[in-house]
Amino acid sequence: MVDRLQQIVHHDWKNSAPLDLSDAGLLADIHDRSEATNLLALKEK
């Protein structure tokens, strides 16, 4: 089980990318993913 978890973690790490956690970065990231952007408590500047 530990070997499988290790494989998953390594796979996820290799396929990860930096994420901008600012309001603008989050809005840009989800803009094309969901129509619910206007329901989030994020403000565009």
JSON list of N, CA and C in Angstrom, two decimals:
[
{"chain": "A", "resi": 1, "resn": "MET", "atom": "N", "xyz": [0.82, -1.18, 0.00]},
{"chain": "A", "resi": 1, "resn": "MET", "atom": "CA", "xyz": [0.00, 0.00, 0.00]},
{"chain": "A", "resi": 1, "resn": "MET", "atom": "C", "xyz": [0.87, 1.25, 0.00]},
{"chain": "A", "resi": 2, "resn": "VAL", "atom": "N", "xyz": [1.94, 1.23, 0.76]},
{"chain": "A", "resi": 2, "resn": "VAL", "atom": "CA", "xyz": [2.84, 2.38, 0.81]},
{"chain": "A", "resi": 2, "resn": "VAL", "atom": "C", "xyz": [3.48, 2.62, -0.55]},
{"chain": "A", "resi": 3, "resn": "ASP", "atom": "N", "xyz": [3.85, 1.56, -1.24]},
{"chain": "A", "resi": 3, "resn": "ASP", "atom": "CA", "xyz": [4.44, 1.71, -2.57]},
{"chain": "A", "resi": 3, "resn": "ASP", "atom": "C", "xyz": [3.45, 2.38, -3.53]},
{"chain": "A", "resi": 4, "resn": "ARG", "atom": "N", "xyz": [2.20, 1.99, -3.47]},
{"chain": "A", "resi": 4, "resn": "ARG", "atom": "CA", "xyz": [1.19, 2.59, -4.35]},
{"chain": "A", "resi": 4, "resn": "ARG", "atom": "C", "xyz": [0.98, 4.06, -4.02]},
{"chain": "A", "resi": 5, "resn": "LEU", "atom": "N", "xyz": [0.93, 4.41, -2.76]},
{"chain": "A", "resi": 5, "resn": "LEU", "atom": "CA", "xyz": [0.79, 5.81, -2.36]},
{"chain": "A", "resi": 5, "resn": "LEU", "atom": "C", "xyz": [1.99, 6.63, -2.82]},
{"chain": "A", "resi": 6, "resn": "GLN", "atom": "N", "xyz": [3.17, 6.04, -2.73]},
{"chain": "A", "resi": 6, "resn": "GLN", "atom": "CA", "xyz": [4.38, 6.73, -3.19]},
{"chain": "A", "resi": 6, "resn": "GLN", "atom": "C", "xyz": [4.32, 6.97, -4.69]},
{"chain": "A", "resi": 7, "resn": "GLN", "atom": "N", "xyz": [3.84, 6.02, -5.45]},
{"chain": "A", "resi": 7, "resn": "GLN", "atom": "CA", "xyz": [3.69, 6.19, -6.90]},
{"chain": "A", "resi": 7, "resn": "GLN", "atom": "C", "xyz": [2.72, 7.32, -7.21]},
{"chain": "A", "resi": 8, "resn": "ILE", "atom": "N", "xyz": [1.64, 7.37, -6.48]},
{"chain": "A", "resi": 8, "resn": "ILE", "atom": "CA", "xyz": [0.63, 8.42, -6.69]},
{"chain": "A", "resi": 8, "resn": "ILE", "atom": "C", "xyz": [1.22, 9.79, -6.40]},
{"chain": "A", "resi": 9, "resn": "VAL", "atom": "N", "xyz": [1.93, 9.90, -5.29]},
{"chain": "A", "resi": 9, "resn": "VAL", "atom": "CA", "xyz": [2.53, 11.19, -4.91]},
{"chain": "A", "resi": 9, "resn": "VAL", "atom": "C", "xyz": [3.54, 11.63, -5.96]},
{"chain": "A", "resi": 10, "resn": "HIS", "atom": "N", "xyz": [4.38, 10.73, -6.42]},
{"chain": "A", "resi": 10, "resn": "HIS", "atom": "CA", "xyz": [5.38, 11.08, -7.43]},
{"chain": "A", "resi": 10, "resn": "HIS", "atom": "C", "xyz": [4.71, 11.49, -8.74]},
{"chain": "A", "resi": 11, "resn": "HIS", "atom": "N", "xyz": [3.68, 10.78, -9.13]},
{"chain": "A", "resi": 11, "resn": "HIS", "atom": "CA", "xyz": [2.95, 11.12, -10.35]},
{"chain": "A", "resi": 11, "resn": "HIS", "atom": "C", "xyz": [2.32, 12.51, -10.22]},
{"chain": "A", "resi": 12, "resn": "ASP", "atom": "N", "xyz": [1.66, 12.77, -9.10]},
{"chain": "A", "resi": 12, "resn": "ASP", "atom": "CA", "xyz": [1.03, 14.07, -8.89]},
{"chain": "A", "resi": 12, "resn": "ASP", "atom": "C", "xyz": [2.06, 15.18, -8.88]},
{"chain": "A", "resi": 13, "resn": "TRP", "atom": "N", "xyz": [3.21, 14.95, -8.25]},
{"chain": "A", "resi": 13, "resn": "TRP", "atom": "CA", "xyz": [4.25, 15.97, -8.15]},
{"chain": "A", "resi": 13, "resn": "TRP", "atom": "C", "xyz": [4.80, 16.30, -9.54]},
{"chain": "A", "resi": 14, "resn": "LYS", "atom": "N", "xyz": [5.04, 15.26, -10.34]},
{"chain": "A", "resi": 14, "resn": "LYS", "atom": "CA", "xyz": [5.57, 15.47, -11.70]},
{"chain": "A", "resi": 14, "resn": "LYS", "atom": "C", "xyz": [4.58, 16.22, -12.58]},
{"chain": "A", "resi": 15, "resn": "ASN", "atom": "N", "xyz": [3.29, 16.06, -12.33]},
{"chain": "A", "resi": 15, "resn": "ASN", "atom": "CA", "xyz": [2.27, 16.67, -13.17]},
{"chain": "A", "resi": 15, "resn": "ASN", "atom": "C", "xyz": [1.65, 17.92, -12.55]},
{"chain": "A", "resi": 16, "resn": "SER", "atom": "N", "xyz": [2.28, 18.44, -11.51]},
{"chain": "A", "resi": 16, "resn": "SER", "atom": "CA", "xyz": [1.75, 19.63, -10.86]},
{"chain": "A", "resi": 16, "resn": "SER", "atom": "C", "xyz": [2.29, 20.89, -11.54]},
{"chain": "A", "resi": 17, "resn": "ALA", "atom": "N", "xyz": [1.64, 21.99, -11.27]},
{"chain": "A", "resi": 17, "resn": "ALA", "atom": "CA", "xyz": [2.06, 23.28, -11.80]},
{"chain": "A", "resi": 17, "resn": "ALA", "atom": "C", "xyz": [1.79, 24.34, -10.74]},
{"chain": "A", "resi": 18, "resn": "PRO", "atom": "N", "xyz": [2.57, 25.41, -10.77]},
{"chain": "A", "resi": 18, "resn": "PRO", "atom": "CA", "xyz": [2.33, 26.49, -9.81]},
{"chain": "A", "resi": 18, "resn": "PRO", "atom": "C", "xyz": [0.93, 27.08, -10.00]},
{"chain": "A", "resi": 19, "resn": "LEU", "atom": "N", "xyz": [0.35, 27.52, -8.92]},
{"chain": "A", "resi": 19, "resn": "LEU", "atom": "CA", "xyz": [-0.98, 28.11, -8.96]},
{"chain": "A", "resi": 19, "resn": "LEU", "atom": "C", "xyz": [-0.94, 29.48, -8.29]},
{"chain": "A", "resi": 20, "resn": "ASP", "atom": "N", "xyz": [-1.36, 30.49, -9.02]},
{"chain": "A", "resi": 20, "resn": "ASP", "atom": "CA", "xyz": [-1.43, 31.85, -8.48]},
{"chain": "A", "resi": 20, "resn": "ASP", "atom": "C", "xyz": [-2.66, 31.92, -7.58]},
{"chain": "A", "resi": 21, "resn": "LEU", "atom": "N", "xyz": [-2.46, 32.11, -6.29]},
{"chain": "A", "resi": 21, "resn": "LEU", "atom": "CA", "xyz": [-3.57, 32.11, -5.34]},
{"chain": "A", "resi": 21, "resn": "LEU", "atom": "C", "xyz": [-4.14, 33.49, -5.06]},
{"chain": "A", "resi": 22, "resn": "SER", "atom": "N", "xyz": [-3.69, 34.49, -5.83]},
{"chain": "A", "resi": 22, "resn": "SER", "atom": "CA", "xyz": [-4.29, 35.82, -5.68]},
{"chain": "A", "resi": 22, "resn": "SER", "atom": "C", "xyz": [-5.70, 35.77, -6.27]},
{"chain": "A", "resi": 23, "resn": "ASP", "atom": "N", "xyz": [-6.52, 36.76, -5.94]},
{"chain": "A", "resi": 23, "resn": "ASP", "atom": "CA", "xyz": [-7.87, 36.79, -6.49]},
{"chain": "A", "resi": 23, "resn": "ASP", "atom": "C", "xyz": [-7.83, 36.78, -8.01]},
{"chain": "A", "resi": 24, "resn": "ALA", "atom": "N", "xyz": [-6.96, 37.59, -8.60]},
{"chain": "A", "resi": 24, "resn": "ALA", "atom": "CA", "xyz": [-6.86, 37.66, -10.06]},
{"chain": "A", "resi": 24, "resn": "ALA", "atom": "C", "xyz": [-6.42, 36.32, -10.64]},
{"chain": "A", "resi": 25, "resn": "GLY", "atom": "N", "xyz": [-5.46, 35.67, -9.99]},
{"chain": "A", "resi": 25, "resn": "GLY", "atom": "CA", "xyz": [-4.97, 34.39, -10.47]},
{"chain": "A", "resi": 25, "resn": "GLY", "atom": "C", "xyz": [-6.04, 33.31, -10.40]},
{"chain": "A", "resi": 26, "resn": "LEU", "atom": "N", "xyz": [-6.79, 33.28, -9.31]},
{"chain": "A", "resi": 26, "resn": "LEU", "atom": "CA", "xyz": [-7.86, 32.30, -9.17]},
{"chain": "A", "resi": 26, "resn": "LEU", "atom": "C", "xyz": [-8.97, 32.53, -10.19]},
{"chain": "A", "resi": 27, "resn": "LEU", "atom": "N", "xyz": [-9.33, 33.79, -10.39]},
{"chain": "A", "resi": 27, "resn": "LEU", "atom": "CA", "xyz": [-10.36, 34.09, -11.38]},
{"chain": "A", "resi": 27, "resn": "LEU", "atom": "C", "xyz": [-9.91, 33.68, -12.77]},
{"chain": "A", "resi": 28, "resn": "ALA", "atom": "N", "xyz": [-8.65, 33.94, -13.11]},
{"chain": "A", "resi": 28, "resn": "ALA", "atom": "CA", "xyz": [-8.14, 33.56, -14.42]},
{"chain": "A", "resi": 28, "resn": "ALA", "atom": "C", "xyz": [-8.15, 32.04, -14.58]},
{"chain": "A", "resi": 29, "resn": "ASP", "atom": "N", "xyz": [-7.78, 31.32, -13.52]},
{"chain": "A", "resi": 29, "resn": "ASP", "atom": "CA", "xyz": [-7.72, 29.86, -13.59]},
{"chain": "A", "resi": 29, "resn": "ASP", "atom": "C", "xyz": [-9.09, 29.22, -13.76]},
{"chain": "A", "resi": 30, "resn": "ILE", "atom": "N", "xyz": [-10.10, 29.75, -13.09]},
{"chain": "A", "resi": 30, "resn": "ILE", "atom": "CA", "xyz": [-11.41, 29.12, -13.15]},
{"chain": "A", "resi": 30, "resn": "ILE", "atom": "C", "xyz": [-12.32, 29.73, -14.21]},
{"chain": "A", "resi": 31, "resn": "HIS", "atom": "N", "xyz": [-11.89, 30.80, -14.84]},
{"chain": "A", "resi": 31, "resn": "HIS", "atom": "CA", "xyz": [-12.74, 31.50, -15.80]},
{"chain": "A", "resi": 31, "resn": "HIS", "atom": "C", "xyz": [-13.29, 30.55, -16.86]},
{"chain": "A", "resi": 32, "resn": "ASP", "atom": "N", "xyz": [-12.43, 29.71, -17.41]},
{"chain": "A", "resi": 32, "resn": "ASP", "atom": "CA", "xyz": [-12.86, 28.80, -18.47]},
{"chain": "A", "resi": 32, "resn": "ASP", "atom": "C", "xyz": [-13.39, 27.47, -17.94]},
{"chain": "A", "resi": 33, "resn": "ARG", "atom": "N", "xyz": [-13.32, 27.25, -16.64]},
{"chain": "A", "resi": 33, "resn": "ARG", "atom": "CA", "xyz": [-13.73, 25.96, -16.07]},
{"chain": "A", "resi": 33, "resn": "ARG", "atom": "C", "xyz": [-15.17, 25.94, -15.60]},
{"chain": "A", "resi": 34, "resn": "SER", "atom": "N", "xyz": [-15.70, 27.10, -15.25]},
{"chain": "A", "resi": 34, "resn": "SER", "atom": "CA", "xyz": [-17.02, 27.11, -14.62]},
{"chain": "A", "resi": 34, "resn": "SER", "atom": "C", "xyz": [-17.77, 28.39, -14.93]},
{"chain": "A", "resi": 35, "resn": "GLU", "atom": "N", "xyz": [-19.07, 28.27, -14.99]},
{"chain": "A", "resi": 35, "resn": "GLU", "atom": "CA", "xyz": [-19.90, 29.46, -15.14]},
{"chain": "A", "resi": 35, "resn": "GLU", "atom": "C", "xyz": [-20.28, 30.05, -13.78]},
{"chain": "A", "resi": 36, "resn": "ALA", "atom": "N", "xyz": [-19.80, 29.44, -12.70]},
{"chain": "A", "resi": 36, "resn": "ALA", "atom": "CA", "xyz": [-20.16, 29.89, -11.36]},
{"chain": "A", "resi": 36, "resn": "ALA", "atom": "C", "xyz": [-19.17, 30.91, -10.80]},
{"chain": "A", "resi": 37, "resn": "THR", "atom": "N", "xyz": [-18.32, 31.47, -11.65]},
{"chain": "A", "resi": 37, "resn": "THR", "atom": "CA", "xyz": [-17.32, 32.43, -11.19]},
{"chain": "A", "resi": 37, "resn": "THR", "atom": "C", "xyz": [-17.95, 33.58, -10.43]},
{"chain": "A", "resi": 38, "resn": "ASN", "atom": "N", "xyz": [-19.11, 34.04, -10.89]},
{"chain": "A", "resi": 38, "resn": "ASN", "atom": "CA", "xyz": [-19.75, 35.18, -10.23]},
{"chain": "A", "resi": 38, "resn": "ASN", "atom": "C", "xyz": [-20.31, 34.84, -8.85]},
{"chain": "A", "resi": 39, "resn": "LEU", "atom": "N", "xyz": [-20.32, 33.58, -8.47]},
{"chain": "A", "resi": 39, "resn": "LEU", "atom": "CA", "xyz": [-20.82, 33.18, -7.16]},
{"chain": "A", "resi": 39, "resn": "LEU", "atom": "C", "xyz": [-19.72, 33.14, -6.10]},
{"chain": "A", "resi": 40, "resn": "LEU", "atom": "N", "xyz": [-18.47, 33.29, -6.54]},
{"chain": "A", "resi": 40, "resn": "LEU", "atom": "CA", "xyz": [-17.36, 33.23, -5.59]},
{"chain": "A", "resi": 40, "resn": "LEU", "atom": "C", "xyz": [-17.15, 34.57, -4.90]},
{"chain": "A", "resi": 41, "resn": "ALA", "atom": "N", "xyz": [-16.55, 34.54, -3.74]},
{"chain": "A", "resi": 41, "resn": "ALA", "atom": "CA", "xyz": [-16.30, 35.76, -2.98]},
{"chain": "A", "resi": 41, "resn": "ALA", "atom": "C", "xyz": [-14.94, 36.35, -3.37]},
{"chain": "A", "resi": 42, "resn": "LEU", "atom": "N", "xyz": [-14.71, 36.49, -4.66]},
{"chain": "A", "resi": 42, "resn": "LEU", "atom": "CA", "xyz": [-13.48, 37.07, -5.17]},
{"chain": "A", "resi": 42, "resn": "LEU", "atom": "C", "xyz": [-13.82, 38.35, -5.89]},
{"chain": "A", "resi": 43, "resn": "LYS", "atom": "N", "xyz": [-12.96, 39.35, -5.76]},
{"chain": "A", "resi": 43, "resn": "LYS", "atom": "CA", "xyz": [-13.20, 40.63, -6.41]},
{"chain": "A", "resi": 43, "resn": "LYS", "atom": "C", "xyz": [-12.13, 40.87, -7.46]},
{"chain": "A", "resi": 44, "resn": "GLU", "atom": "N", "xyz": [-12.56, 41.26, -8.66]},
{"chain": "A", "resi": 44, "resn": "GLU", "atom": "CA", "xyz": [-11.60, 41.65, -9.70]},
{"chain": "A", "resi": 44, "resn": "GLU", "atom": "C", "xyz": [-11.15, 43.06, -9.40]},
{"chain": "A", "resi": 45, "resn": "LYS", "atom": "N", "xyz": [-9.87, 43.31, -9.62]},
{"chain": "A", "resi": 45, "resn": "LYS", "atom": "CA", "xyz": [-9.34, 44.67, -9.34]},
{"chain": "A", "resi": 45, "resn": "LYS", "atom": "C", "xyz": [-9.16, 45.42, -10.61]}
]
